[in-house]
PDB file of C-alpha atoms in Angstrom:
ATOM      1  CA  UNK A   2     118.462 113.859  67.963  1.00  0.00           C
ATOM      2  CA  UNK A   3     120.466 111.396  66.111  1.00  0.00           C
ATOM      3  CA  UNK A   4     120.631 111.834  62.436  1.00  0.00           C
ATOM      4  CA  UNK A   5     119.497 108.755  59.779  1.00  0.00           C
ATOM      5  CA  UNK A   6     122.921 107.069  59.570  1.00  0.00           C
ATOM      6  CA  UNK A   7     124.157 106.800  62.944  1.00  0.00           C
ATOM      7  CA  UNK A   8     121.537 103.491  63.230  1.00  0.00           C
ATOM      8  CA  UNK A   9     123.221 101.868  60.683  1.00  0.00           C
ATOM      9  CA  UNK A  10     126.460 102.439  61.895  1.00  0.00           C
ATOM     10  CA  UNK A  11     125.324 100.893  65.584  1.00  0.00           C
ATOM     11  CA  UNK A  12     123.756  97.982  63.886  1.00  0.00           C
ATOM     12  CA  UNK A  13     126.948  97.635  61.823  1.00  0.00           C
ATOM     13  CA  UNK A  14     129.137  97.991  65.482  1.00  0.00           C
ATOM     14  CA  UNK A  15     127.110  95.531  67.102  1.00  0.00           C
ATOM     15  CA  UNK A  16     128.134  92.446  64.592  1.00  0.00           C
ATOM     16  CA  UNK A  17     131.950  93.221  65.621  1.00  0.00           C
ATOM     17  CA  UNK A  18     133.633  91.043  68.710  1.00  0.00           C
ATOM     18  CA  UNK A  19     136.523  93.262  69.561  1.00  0.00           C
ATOM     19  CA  UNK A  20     140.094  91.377  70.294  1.00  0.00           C
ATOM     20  CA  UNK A  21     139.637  88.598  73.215  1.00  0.00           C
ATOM     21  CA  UNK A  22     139.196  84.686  73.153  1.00  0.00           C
ATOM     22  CA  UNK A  23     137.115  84.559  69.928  1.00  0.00           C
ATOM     23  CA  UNK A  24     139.972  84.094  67.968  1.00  0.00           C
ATOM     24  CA  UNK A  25     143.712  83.852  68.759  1.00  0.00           C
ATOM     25  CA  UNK A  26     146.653  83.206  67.146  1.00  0.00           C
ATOM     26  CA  UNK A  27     148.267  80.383  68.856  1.00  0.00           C
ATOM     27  CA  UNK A  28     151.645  79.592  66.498  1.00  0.00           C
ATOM     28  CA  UNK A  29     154.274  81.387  66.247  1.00  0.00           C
ATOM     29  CA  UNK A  30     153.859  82.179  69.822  1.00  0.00           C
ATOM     30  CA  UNK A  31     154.567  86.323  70.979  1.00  0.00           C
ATOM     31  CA  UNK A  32     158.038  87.080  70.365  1.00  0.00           C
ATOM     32  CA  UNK A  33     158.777  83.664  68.617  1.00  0.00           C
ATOM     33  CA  UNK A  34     161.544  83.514  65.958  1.00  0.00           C
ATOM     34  CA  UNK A  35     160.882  81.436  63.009  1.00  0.00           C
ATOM     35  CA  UNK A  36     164.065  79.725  61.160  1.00  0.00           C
ATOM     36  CA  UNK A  37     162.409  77.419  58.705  1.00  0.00           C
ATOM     37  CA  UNK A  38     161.500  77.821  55.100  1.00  0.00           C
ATOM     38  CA  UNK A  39     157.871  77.697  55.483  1.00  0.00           C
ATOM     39  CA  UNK A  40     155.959  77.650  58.345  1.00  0.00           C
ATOM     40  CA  UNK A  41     152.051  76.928  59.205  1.00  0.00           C
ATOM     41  CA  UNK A  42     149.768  79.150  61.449  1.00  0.00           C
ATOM     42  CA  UNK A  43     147.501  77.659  64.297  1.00  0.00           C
ATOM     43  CA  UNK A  44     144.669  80.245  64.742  1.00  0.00           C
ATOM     44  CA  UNK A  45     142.203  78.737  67.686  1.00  0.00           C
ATOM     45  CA  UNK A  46     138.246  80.337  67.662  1.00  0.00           C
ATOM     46  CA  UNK A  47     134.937  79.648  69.240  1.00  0.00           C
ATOM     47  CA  UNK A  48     133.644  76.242  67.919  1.00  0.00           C
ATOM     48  CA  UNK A  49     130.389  78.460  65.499  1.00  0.00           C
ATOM     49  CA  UNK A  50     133.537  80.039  63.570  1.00  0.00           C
ATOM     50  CA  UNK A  51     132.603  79.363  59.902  1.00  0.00           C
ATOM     51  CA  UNK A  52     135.437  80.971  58.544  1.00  0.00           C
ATOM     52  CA  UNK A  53     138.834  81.835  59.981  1.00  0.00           C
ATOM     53  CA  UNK A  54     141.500  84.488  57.617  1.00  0.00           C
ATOM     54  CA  UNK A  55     144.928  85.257  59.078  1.00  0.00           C
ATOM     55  CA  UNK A  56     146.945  88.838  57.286  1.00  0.00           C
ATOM     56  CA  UNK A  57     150.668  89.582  58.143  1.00  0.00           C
ATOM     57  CA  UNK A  58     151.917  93.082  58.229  1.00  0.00           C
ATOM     58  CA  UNK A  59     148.669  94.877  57.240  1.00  0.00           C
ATOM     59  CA  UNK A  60     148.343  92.503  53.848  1.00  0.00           C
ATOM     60  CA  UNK A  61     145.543  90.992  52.806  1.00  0.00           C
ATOM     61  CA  UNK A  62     143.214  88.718  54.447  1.00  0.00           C
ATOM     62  CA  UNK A  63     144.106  84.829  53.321  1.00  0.00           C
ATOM     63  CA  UNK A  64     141.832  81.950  54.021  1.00  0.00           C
ATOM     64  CA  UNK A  65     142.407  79.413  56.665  1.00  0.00           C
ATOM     65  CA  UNK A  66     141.927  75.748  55.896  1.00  0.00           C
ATOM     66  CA  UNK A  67     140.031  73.946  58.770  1.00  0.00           C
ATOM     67  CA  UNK A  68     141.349  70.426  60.785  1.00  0.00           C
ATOM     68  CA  UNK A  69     141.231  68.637  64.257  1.00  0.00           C
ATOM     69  CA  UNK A  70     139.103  71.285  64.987  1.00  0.00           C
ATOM     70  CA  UNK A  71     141.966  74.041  64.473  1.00  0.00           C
ATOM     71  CA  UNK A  72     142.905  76.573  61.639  1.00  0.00           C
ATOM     72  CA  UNK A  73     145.723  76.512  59.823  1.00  0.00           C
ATOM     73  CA  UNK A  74     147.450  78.873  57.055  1.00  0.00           C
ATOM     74  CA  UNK A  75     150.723  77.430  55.611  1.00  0.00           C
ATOM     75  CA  UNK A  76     153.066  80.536  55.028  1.00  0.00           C
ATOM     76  CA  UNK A  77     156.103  80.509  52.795  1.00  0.00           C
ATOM     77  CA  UNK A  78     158.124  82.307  50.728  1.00  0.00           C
ATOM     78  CA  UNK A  79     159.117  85.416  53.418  1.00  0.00           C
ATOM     79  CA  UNK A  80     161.420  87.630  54.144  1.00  0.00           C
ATOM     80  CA  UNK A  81     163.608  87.807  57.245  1.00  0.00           C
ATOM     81  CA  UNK A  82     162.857  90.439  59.852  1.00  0.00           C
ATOM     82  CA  UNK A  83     159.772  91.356  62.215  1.00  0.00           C
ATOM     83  CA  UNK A  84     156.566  90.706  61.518  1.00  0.00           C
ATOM     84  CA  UNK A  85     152.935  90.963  62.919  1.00  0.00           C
ATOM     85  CA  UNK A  86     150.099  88.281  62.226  1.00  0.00           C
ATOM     86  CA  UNK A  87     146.325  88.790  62.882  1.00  0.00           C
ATOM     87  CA  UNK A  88     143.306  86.525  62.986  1.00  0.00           C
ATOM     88  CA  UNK A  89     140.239  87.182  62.102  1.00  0.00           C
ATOM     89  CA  UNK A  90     137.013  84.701  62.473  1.00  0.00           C
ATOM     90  CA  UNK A  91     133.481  84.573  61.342  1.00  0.00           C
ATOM     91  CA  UNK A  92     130.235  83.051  62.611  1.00  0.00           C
ATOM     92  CA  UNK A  93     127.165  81.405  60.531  1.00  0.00           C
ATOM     93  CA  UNK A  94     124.965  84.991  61.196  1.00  0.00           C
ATOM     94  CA  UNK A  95     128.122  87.193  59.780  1.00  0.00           C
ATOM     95  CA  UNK A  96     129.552  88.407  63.254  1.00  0.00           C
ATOM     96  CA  UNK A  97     133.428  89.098  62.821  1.00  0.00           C
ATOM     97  CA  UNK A  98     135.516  89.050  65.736  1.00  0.00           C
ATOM     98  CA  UNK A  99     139.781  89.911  65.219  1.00  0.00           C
ATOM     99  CA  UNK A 100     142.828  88.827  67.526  1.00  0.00           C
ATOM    100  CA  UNK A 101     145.082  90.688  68.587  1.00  0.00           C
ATOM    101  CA  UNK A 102     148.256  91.548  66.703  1.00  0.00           C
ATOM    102  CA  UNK A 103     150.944  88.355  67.279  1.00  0.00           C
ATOM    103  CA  UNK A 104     154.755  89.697  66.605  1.00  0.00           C
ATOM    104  CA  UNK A 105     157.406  87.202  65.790  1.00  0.00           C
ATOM    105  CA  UNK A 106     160.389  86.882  63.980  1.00  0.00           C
ATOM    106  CA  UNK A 107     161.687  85.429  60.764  1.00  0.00           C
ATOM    107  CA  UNK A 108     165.645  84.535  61.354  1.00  0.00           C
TER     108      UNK A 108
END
């Protein structure tokens, strides 16, 4: 018998895409190393996204700005060495769905 929370917690599952073409981080590409001063994220999602956030290294979740039907996130200000980026999009009746991790470089 399934006890009184466990249909929340499916309800809650079901509004969560897991990692696929939902939304990707395009730029930097896997393995890319980065040499500039700042540098701008392209994050690519379904075209119902409503929202789009990007995090590096486990931080928090920043907004995305929207354009040419893309999203963007202009980075600066960081430090040299490895680093992971995620993606993370949302649609108009609150279904998330996350990227997979993106490692690049910072020269």
């Amino acid at each position: 018998m399934a006890k009184r929370g466990d249909h929340l917690k499916m309800q809650t599952l079901k509004r969560v895409i897991p990692s696929g073409p939902a939304v990707r981080v395009e730029y930097p590409q896997e393995g890319e190393a980065l040499g500039r001063p700042c540098y701008t994220f392209r994050v690519g999602t379904i075209p119902e996204a409503t929202a789009v956030e990007v995090r590096i290294d486990q931080g928090d979740w920043l907004a995305c700005r929207e354009a040419v039907g893309m999203w963007w996130f202009d980075w600066a200000g960081y430090e040299p060495g490895e680093h992971v980026a995620e993606a993370r999009s949302r649609l108009a009746d609150g279904v998330m769905a996350s990227s997979n991790p993106r490692r690049f470089t910072v020269c």
